[in-house]
């Protein structure tokens, strides 16, 4: 695998939670395994004044808390590449000083004019910072050639955090702004779910085996469930959550990306272009939900009061009478040859019975039942089922029917399990680390393309806009904390003759 290029990682939002809790601990872990470039600098940008040393001390405390292991000497060595620049990224005035600092790095630390900008600020600042980067000529077509050594090509790339837009129009607007300043090949729309091992393992499971691909289609698969649920409520993020909701926060971003890996056709090769081309086709094949079908294809909910937390609608920071969903279940169809007639169900929720992110592939029953009247331990044949658990455990489980030893003949469902953590004896890396390294290597395989983002928004908009009024009204406290969500979600599945995987 190609080593990442020398570069400066410029983090806008250096004083923030994401930088301290995820980005810097992930970089520290990457340094520990020798994955960072030899010539590498981090330059954090935020408004509050602080020195390099003060920022390093703050980050040291956070890394001790959030990295997998702590080594004071290793940190001291790594911290030398971390620097701070105080300034308001929304104001043009800051950028000449920033550019000077970056040039100095190039001269002193051989970072070759390569810049990886990371927007770790609130989404309201994204377009304004991109515009300032352009105004300051930190990226121009001509500047793709390194100013230090003109025989060597330099690059400027940008990583954009979620949320990427608030709806279809705002996502398209952000894409247009980005496209005016950066080439698509230099725009990295991050989804940390794609940095998780098991999501990438989906490519290997599907395309490095012969036994799954022949049955990976509507002829053999009855339906697919993609679930990400958690046991905690919204906590102190009420202001953010109330203007976002579960669909925007989880389904539009993470779950549709997982879907793309499950539904895509085999890429010609494992390259970013080929993988993204197939993911784009899968997301574009999602059948638009019409206003008439929203009510039968979606269920929204809000958790009620628990022993230690008020009902969502009564929390401080939540608008009076808010109809923002803390739970959402939606059904989407994919109009292509592979998936015609096989629905995908997406489900996410707060304060649920279990914390879990998983993909459930439910296969159809055999074409003919050769065992009528034969007792089954579960009362009936349950059908083959592949469960790909992404979190909290990384494992894949395949259920199949088996004869119970002895006589008379009886049948039971059994499970084969591959536990990634146990099998390979290695801890999964924090998702941000490998994704950052990919961006430094110019590998966009695990980043979203503009069309994926916009098609994703198009798929969920009917569950968010005025078409969702019928499923949004009277959702206050329609499910109990610690349950599996509103009864209507079970009814939606029951109408289709199916049930959620609540195990
Ligand atoms: N936190 C997470 O786990 C997480 C996960 C996924 C996505 N995200 C996304 O990542 C982004 C950052 O999240 P966060 O939780 O780290 O937010 P945060 O804690 O609010 O941090 C953002 C930082 O940006 C700085 N900032 C604000 N305005 C600025 C300006 N004009 N110029 C320069 N710096 C400015 C602020 O520091 P100063 O006051 O010093 O300027 C602030 O500390 C958000 O878009 C969020 O949606 C976060």
XYZ file of C-alpha atoms and ligand atoms in Angstrom:
551
model
C 0.000 0.000 0.000
C 1.332 3.427 -0.978
C 2.701 5.507 1.919
C 0.764 8.701 2.631
C 2.297 11.840 1.185
C 4.080 14.443 3.311
C 1.504 17.067 4.255
C 0.052 19.553 6.717
C -3.319 18.650 8.208
C -5.105 21.946 8.854
C -7.934 21.350 11.327
C -10.521 24.159 11.441
C -12.271 23.792 14.816
C -9.168 22.860 16.794
C -10.718 23.702 20.178
C -13.672 21.417 19.573
C -14.873 18.074 20.820
C -14.265 16.106 17.609
C -10.632 17.227 17.370
C -9.820 16.383 20.986
C -11.851 13.209 21.333
C -11.440 11.596 17.904
C -9.020 13.206 15.464
C -5.921 13.692 17.605
C -6.228 10.316 19.427
C -6.656 8.645 16.008
C -3.550 10.393 14.629
C -1.593 9.422 17.727
C -2.565 5.784 17.147
C -1.601 6.069 13.487
C 1.817 7.411 14.503
C 2.211 4.481 16.933
C 1.786 1.972 14.098
C 4.018 3.971 11.740
C 1.198 4.894 9.367
C 1.704 8.674 9.308
C 3.942 10.329 6.715
C 7.502 10.986 7.791
C 7.092 14.701 7.080
C 3.845 15.643 8.749
C 2.390 18.595 10.633
C -0.951 19.280 12.284
C -2.045 22.905 12.394
C -5.143 23.512 14.513
C -7.192 26.657 13.842
C -9.774 28.126 16.266
C -10.648 31.557 17.550
C -9.523 31.342 21.155
C -5.929 32.350 21.854
C -3.539 29.670 23.040
C 0.055 28.642 22.491
C 1.249 25.447 20.840
C 2.223 24.150 24.288
C -1.133 24.960 25.858
C -2.959 23.149 23.047
C -0.626 20.156 23.271
C -1.301 19.923 27.029
C -5.087 19.942 26.424
C -4.723 17.277 23.761
C -2.438 15.129 25.923
C -5.186 14.914 28.550
C -7.717 13.957 25.908
C -5.474 11.366 24.261
C -4.835 9.730 27.646
C -8.566 9.393 28.022
C -9.560 8.385 24.500
C -6.652 6.584 22.802
C -6.400 2.814 23.255
C -3.079 3.068 25.057
C -0.945 5.896 26.402
C 2.805 6.257 26.336
C 4.115 9.619 27.595
C 7.359 9.394 25.619
C 5.605 8.479 22.399
C 3.195 11.368 22.917
C 6.041 13.835 23.547
C 7.621 12.768 20.256
C 4.334 12.997 18.344
C 3.336 16.338 19.949
C 6.290 18.035 18.245
C 4.360 17.988 14.984
C 1.269 19.641 16.514
C 0.831 23.423 16.255
C -1.888 25.957 16.892
C -3.030 29.041 15.016
C -5.569 31.410 16.605
C -7.969 33.070 14.188
C -11.527 33.407 12.983
C -11.841 31.131 9.967
C -14.915 33.014 8.785
C -12.875 36.222 8.372
C -10.543 36.860 5.431
C -7.992 38.639 7.641
C -6.737 35.420 9.165
C -5.668 33.699 5.978
C -2.507 35.590 5.090
C -1.013 34.642 8.469
C -2.197 31.067 7.963
C -0.593 30.874 4.545
C 2.678 32.210 5.931
C 2.662 29.551 8.630
C 1.997 26.834 6.061
C 4.819 28.041 3.814
C 7.152 27.929 6.785
C 6.254 24.300 7.393
C 7.034 23.548 3.755
C 10.445 25.160 4.095
C 11.376 23.706 7.461
C 9.590 20.365 7.465
C 9.406 19.257 3.830
C 5.634 19.132 3.709
C 5.812 19.859 -0.043
C 2.898 22.276 -0.251
C 0.449 19.414 0.400
C -2.519 20.548 2.489
C -5.331 18.486 3.946
C -7.999 20.886 5.230
C -10.381 19.354 7.785
C -13.624 21.205 8.477
C -14.331 20.252 12.084
C -16.509 23.292 12.744
C -20.287 23.715 12.770
C -21.896 23.151 9.330
C -22.987 26.821 9.135
C -19.295 27.669 8.587
C -18.502 25.139 5.842
C -19.314 27.284 2.800
C -17.798 30.407 4.265
C -14.479 28.666 5.042
C -14.324 27.063 1.590
C -14.902 30.496 0.088
C -12.133 32.030 2.256
C -9.737 29.254 1.246
C -10.386 30.174 -2.366
C -10.101 33.939 -1.753
C -6.763 33.399 -0.034
C -5.602 31.404 -3.073
C -4.757 28.416 -0.869
C -6.161 26.305 -3.695
C -6.183 27.265 -7.348
C -5.930 25.245 -10.515
C -2.438 26.571 -11.113
C -1.435 25.959 -7.563
C -1.700 22.251 -8.005
C 1.993 22.566 -8.852
C 4.094 22.907 -5.744
C 5.509 26.377 -5.238
C 8.595 25.030 -3.461
C 9.748 22.539 -6.028
C 7.995 23.030 -9.329
C 9.021 19.609 -10.604
C 6.918 17.966 -7.933
C 3.151 17.986 -7.837
C 1.465 19.157 -4.657
C -2.151 18.771 -3.658
C -4.789 20.507 -1.580
C -7.666 18.365 -0.342
C -10.584 19.003 1.957
C -12.431 16.738 4.404
C -16.006 17.742 5.228
C -17.715 16.438 8.340
C -21.338 15.530 8.680
C -23.938 16.937 8.520
C -23.490 17.451 4.794
C -26.476 19.717 4.201
C -29.801 19.866 5.977
C -31.833 18.763 2.981
C -31.431 18.052 -0.728
C -31.098 21.734 -1.706
C -28.560 22.723 0.948
C -26.438 19.641 0.163
C -26.476 20.565 -3.531
C -25.522 24.150 -2.656
C -22.581 22.995 -0.513
C -21.495 20.678 -3.327
C -21.583 23.583 -5.780
C -19.461 25.766 -3.479
C -16.953 22.967 -2.961
C -16.882 22.236 -6.684
C -15.995 25.839 -7.492
C -12.859 25.604 -5.356
C -11.808 21.935 -5.301
C -11.876 19.149 -7.872
C -14.206 16.271 -6.946
C -11.077 14.106 -6.586
C -9.895 16.439 -3.805
C -13.184 16.527 -1.857
C -13.470 13.999 0.949
C -16.983 13.762 2.457
C -16.316 11.744 5.560
C -18.558 9.132 7.138
C -16.750 7.544 10.053
C -18.987 4.471 9.759
C -17.081 3.623 6.592
C -13.863 3.527 8.605
C -15.264 0.656 10.642
C -13.689 -2.687 9.866
C -16.882 -4.628 9.321
C -18.237 -2.227 6.708
C -15.067 -2.711 4.671
C -15.184 -6.416 5.442
C -18.484 -6.429 3.534
C -16.501 -6.026 0.309
C -14.379 -9.049 1.173
C -17.331 -11.119 2.365
C -19.250 -10.484 -0.833
C -16.482 -10.469 -3.424
C -13.742 -12.739 -2.068
C -16.157 -15.652 -1.517
C -18.094 -17.703 -4.031
C -20.911 -18.833 -1.771
C -22.640 -15.492 -1.160
C -22.638 -13.687 -4.492
C -24.818 -16.195 -6.422
C -27.595 -15.841 -3.825
C -27.123 -12.098 -3.187
C -30.255 -10.981 -5.043
C -34.039 -10.828 -5.026
C -34.397 -14.500 -5.996
C -32.938 -15.663 -2.691
C -33.072 -12.700 -0.320
C -36.452 -11.877 1.173
C -35.429 -8.550 2.687
C -32.560 -6.687 4.354
C -32.625 -4.757 7.634
C -30.061 -2.082 8.458
C -30.294 -1.094 12.126
C -28.399 1.365 14.319
C -29.981 1.770 17.748
C -28.668 2.942 21.078
C -29.759 2.717 24.698
C -29.040 6.333 25.641
C -31.244 9.342 24.990
C -30.176 12.613 23.376
C -28.392 13.736 26.575
C -27.246 17.349 26.493
C -27.282 17.567 22.668
C -30.950 18.605 22.597
C -30.462 21.868 20.673
C -28.511 20.091 17.923
C -30.758 17.040 17.878
C -34.063 18.905 17.826
C -33.101 20.656 14.607
C -31.741 17.429 13.110
C -33.651 14.291 14.119
C -32.881 10.610 13.694
C -33.346 10.431 9.906
C -30.842 13.197 9.149
C -28.468 12.164 11.905
C -28.326 8.460 11.057
C -30.306 7.199 8.062
C -29.398 9.809 5.443
C -25.743 9.646 6.369
C -24.525 6.377 7.851
C -27.225 3.805 7.110
C -27.540 4.649 3.418
C -23.766 4.261 3.087
C -23.951 0.807 4.671
C -26.826 0.046 2.276
C -24.660 1.013 -0.701
C -22.037 -1.593 0.246
C -24.719 -4.277 0.644
C -26.601 -3.431 -2.549
C -23.860 -2.461 -5.015
C -22.800 -4.562 -7.996
C -19.278 -6.038 -7.975
C -16.814 -3.283 -8.879
C -14.447 -3.931 -11.771
C -11.538 -3.524 -9.364
C -11.025 -2.429 -5.762
C -10.242 1.134 -6.691
C -11.941 4.268 -5.430
C -13.387 5.037 -8.882
C -14.813 1.561 -9.396
C -16.241 1.206 -5.885
C -17.799 4.658 -5.953
C -19.252 4.114 -9.419
C -21.134 1.050 -8.162
C -22.226 2.697 -4.909
C -23.605 5.645 -6.866
C -25.629 3.293 -9.077
C -27.062 1.511 -6.013
C -28.136 4.713 -4.271
C -29.590 6.143 -7.474
C -31.660 2.995 -7.951
C -33.640 3.665 -4.740
C -37.269 4.085 -5.744
C -38.601 7.549 -4.823
C -41.157 7.389 -2.024
C -44.316 9.232 -3.064
C -46.397 11.363 -0.683
C -49.066 8.637 -0.937
C -46.706 5.860 0.219
C -44.943 7.714 3.054
C -47.516 6.565 5.619
C -47.097 2.877 4.751
C -43.310 3.069 4.347
C -42.299 5.017 7.435
C -42.836 5.202 11.176
C -41.502 7.966 13.395
C -41.348 8.115 17.167
C -40.274 10.042 20.242
C -39.297 8.399 23.488
C -41.394 8.957 26.586
C -40.395 9.519 30.199
C -38.027 7.137 31.964
C -37.025 6.825 35.621
C -34.039 9.137 35.147
C -34.938 11.303 32.152
C -37.911 13.392 31.062
C -39.783 12.505 27.923
C -37.943 13.856 24.840
C -40.569 16.502 24.219
C -40.162 17.875 27.782
C -36.347 18.132 27.743
C -34.770 21.583 28.110
C -33.654 22.751 24.655
C -36.403 20.850 22.829
C -38.979 23.126 21.168
C -42.432 23.041 22.713
C -44.528 20.477 20.867
C -41.504 19.385 18.821
C -42.184 16.693 16.231
C -38.512 15.850 15.699
C -38.134 12.078 15.608
C -35.866 10.215 18.041
C -36.871 6.988 16.262
C -37.366 6.283 12.579
C -38.088 3.143 10.595
C -38.376 3.383 6.830
C -38.781 0.949 3.968
C -37.110 1.562 0.622
C -37.256 -0.387 -2.624
C -34.418 -0.606 -5.095
C -35.441 -0.615 -8.743
C -32.788 -2.688 -10.428
C -32.428 -6.277 -11.604
C -30.655 -7.477 -8.506
C -33.078 -6.145 -5.917
C -36.468 -5.834 -7.627
C -39.077 -6.817 -5.024
C -36.636 -7.136 -2.105
C -37.215 -4.280 0.337
C -34.575 -2.697 2.548
C -35.727 -1.635 6.017
C -33.790 1.029 7.916
C -34.212 1.613 11.622
C -32.570 3.926 14.104
C -33.523 5.128 17.557
C -32.477 6.545 20.890
C -33.347 4.989 24.250
C -33.880 1.597 22.709
C -33.687 -1.867 24.255
C -30.159 -2.502 22.998
C -27.103 -0.751 21.595
C -26.335 -2.291 18.243
C -25.444 -1.544 14.629
C -26.062 -4.432 12.263
C -27.096 -5.613 8.833
C -29.558 -8.496 8.695
C -29.922 -10.367 5.422
C -32.998 -12.597 5.599
C -33.108 -15.302 2.942
C -36.282 -16.751 1.449
C -37.515 -20.194 2.507
C -36.582 -23.188 0.325
C -38.637 -23.536 -2.866
C -40.383 -26.663 -1.551
C -40.871 -27.894 2.004
C -39.638 -31.504 2.181
C -40.246 -31.695 5.910
C -43.931 -30.955 6.459
C -45.064 -32.105 9.872
C -41.516 -32.591 11.148
C -41.169 -30.876 14.520
C -39.018 -27.724 14.617
C -37.611 -26.363 17.858
C -38.819 -22.865 16.966
C -42.229 -24.049 15.818
C -41.413 -23.384 12.156
C -38.496 -23.151 9.743
C -37.001 -19.688 10.260
C -35.009 -19.447 7.035
C -31.353 -18.685 6.522
C -30.198 -15.404 7.955
C -26.893 -13.614 7.797
C -26.302 -11.074 10.564
C -23.342 -8.760 10.091
C -22.836 -7.002 13.395
C -20.817 -3.787 13.155
C -21.044 -2.651 16.782
C -20.617 -3.191 19.672
C -19.112 -6.514 18.554
C -17.633 -7.134 15.153
C -18.989 -10.453 14.080
C -20.876 -12.273 11.356
C -23.431 -14.965 12.125
C -25.072 -17.337 9.658
C -28.206 -19.193 10.685
C -29.188 -22.419 9.020
C -31.458 -25.373 9.675
C -30.008 -28.531 11.159
C -31.141 -31.957 12.197
C -31.311 -32.393 15.947
C -29.203 -35.515 16.799
C -31.240 -38.647 17.646
C -34.672 -39.845 16.702
C -37.369 -39.106 15.798
C -36.363 -36.602 13.119
C -36.618 -33.024 14.298
C -35.141 -29.732 13.112
C -33.507 -26.787 14.878
C -32.033 -23.496 13.719
C -28.321 -23.210 14.517
C -25.823 -20.401 14.068
C -22.265 -20.295 12.783
C -20.348 -17.338 14.092
C -17.163 -15.542 13.003
C -15.985 -13.194 15.720
C -13.484 -10.776 14.177
C -12.007 -9.625 17.486
C -11.411 -13.195 18.750
C -10.448 -14.687 15.411
C -7.760 -12.173 14.557
C -6.797 -11.177 18.099
C -6.384 -7.539 17.115
C -8.329 -4.572 18.329
C -10.168 -2.607 15.675
C -8.596 0.767 14.967
C -10.524 3.935 15.715
C -12.326 4.603 12.418
C -10.970 8.132 11.943
C -7.322 7.008 11.786
C -7.466 4.862 8.639
C -9.788 7.381 6.963
C -7.330 10.231 7.560
C -4.496 8.124 6.186
C -6.606 7.330 3.097
C -7.105 11.064 2.486
C -3.343 11.624 2.769
C -2.847 8.836 0.213
C -5.503 10.244 -2.101
C -7.756 7.195 -1.735
C -11.450 8.130 -1.839
C -12.839 4.560 -1.695
C -14.369 5.106 1.737
C -15.519 8.684 1.150
C -18.804 9.755 -0.363
C -19.213 11.108 -3.864
C -21.334 14.208 -4.501
C -24.025 12.137 -6.244
C -24.246 9.630 -3.380
C -24.926 12.436 -0.921
C -27.562 14.109 -3.076
C -29.266 10.814 -3.990
C -29.268 9.893 -0.294
C -31.049 13.111 0.559
C -33.558 12.560 -2.250
C -34.370 9.115 -0.822
C -35.228 10.405 2.672
C -36.770 13.814 1.885
C -40.388 12.534 1.732
C -39.953 11.330 5.341
C -38.765 14.820 6.325
C -40.761 17.325 4.265
C -44.473 18.091 4.341
C -45.268 14.592 3.013
C -44.309 13.269 6.447
C -47.000 15.292 8.268
C -49.237 12.250 8.753
C -46.539 10.058 10.300
C -45.081 12.975 12.277
C -48.231 14.056 14.093
C -48.967 12.534 17.524
C -45.518 11.002 17.897
C -44.894 12.461 21.370
C -43.930 9.666 23.774
C -45.152 6.945 21.392
C -42.508 4.528 22.616
C -41.194 3.698 26.052
C -37.481 4.126 26.794
C -35.822 0.713 26.803
C -38.318 -0.723 24.295
C -37.905 -1.599 20.596
C -39.707 1.522 19.412
C -43.307 2.395 18.484
C -45.837 -0.403 18.008
C -46.533 1.041 14.534
C -43.057 -0.046 13.406
C -43.851 -3.661 14.293
C -47.187 -3.283 12.525
C -45.437 -2.009 9.381
C -43.322 -5.168 9.319
C -46.274 -7.410 10.196
C -48.243 -6.013 7.226
C -45.375 -7.250 5.042
C -45.370 -10.645 6.829
C -41.992 -9.871 8.429
C -40.557 -8.955 11.833
C -37.657 -6.858 13.115
C -34.551 -8.628 14.273
C -34.839 -7.777 17.984
C -32.263 -10.162 19.437
N -18.101 15.682 18.061
C -18.349 14.596 17.361
O -18.260 13.440 17.852
C -18.766 14.687 15.904
C -19.101 13.519 15.199
C -19.441 13.603 13.842
C -19.458 14.848 13.232
N -19.144 15.977 13.940
C -19.155 17.265 13.233
O -17.887 17.871 13.365
C -18.004 19.274 13.464
C -17.344 19.721 14.761
O -18.011 19.136 15.846
P -17.554 19.375 17.359
O -18.419 18.490 18.184
O -16.101 19.259 17.506
O -18.019 20.885 17.570
P -17.509 21.880 18.707
O -17.118 21.140 19.927
O -18.553 22.926 18.814
O -16.175 22.498 18.090
C -16.123 23.389 17.030
C -14.987 24.341 17.289
O -14.932 25.231 16.198
C -14.341 26.423 16.638
N -14.900 27.527 15.860
C -16.160 27.990 15.849
N -16.270 29.048 15.041
C -15.050 29.234 14.502
C -14.524 30.160 13.589
N -15.273 31.129 13.056
N -13.222 30.070 13.244
C -12.427 29.119 13.778
N -12.872 28.206 14.657
C -14.176 28.269 15.020
C -14.718 26.585 18.102
O -13.554 26.951 18.839
P -13.285 28.493 19.181
O -14.431 28.929 20.026
O -11.965 28.513 19.865
O -13.241 29.205 17.870
C -15.184 25.189 18.526
O -14.480 24.678 19.604
C -19.502 19.568 13.415
O -19.878 19.872 12.104
C -20.141 18.255 13.823
O -21.425 18.088 13.275
C -18.798 15.922 15.261
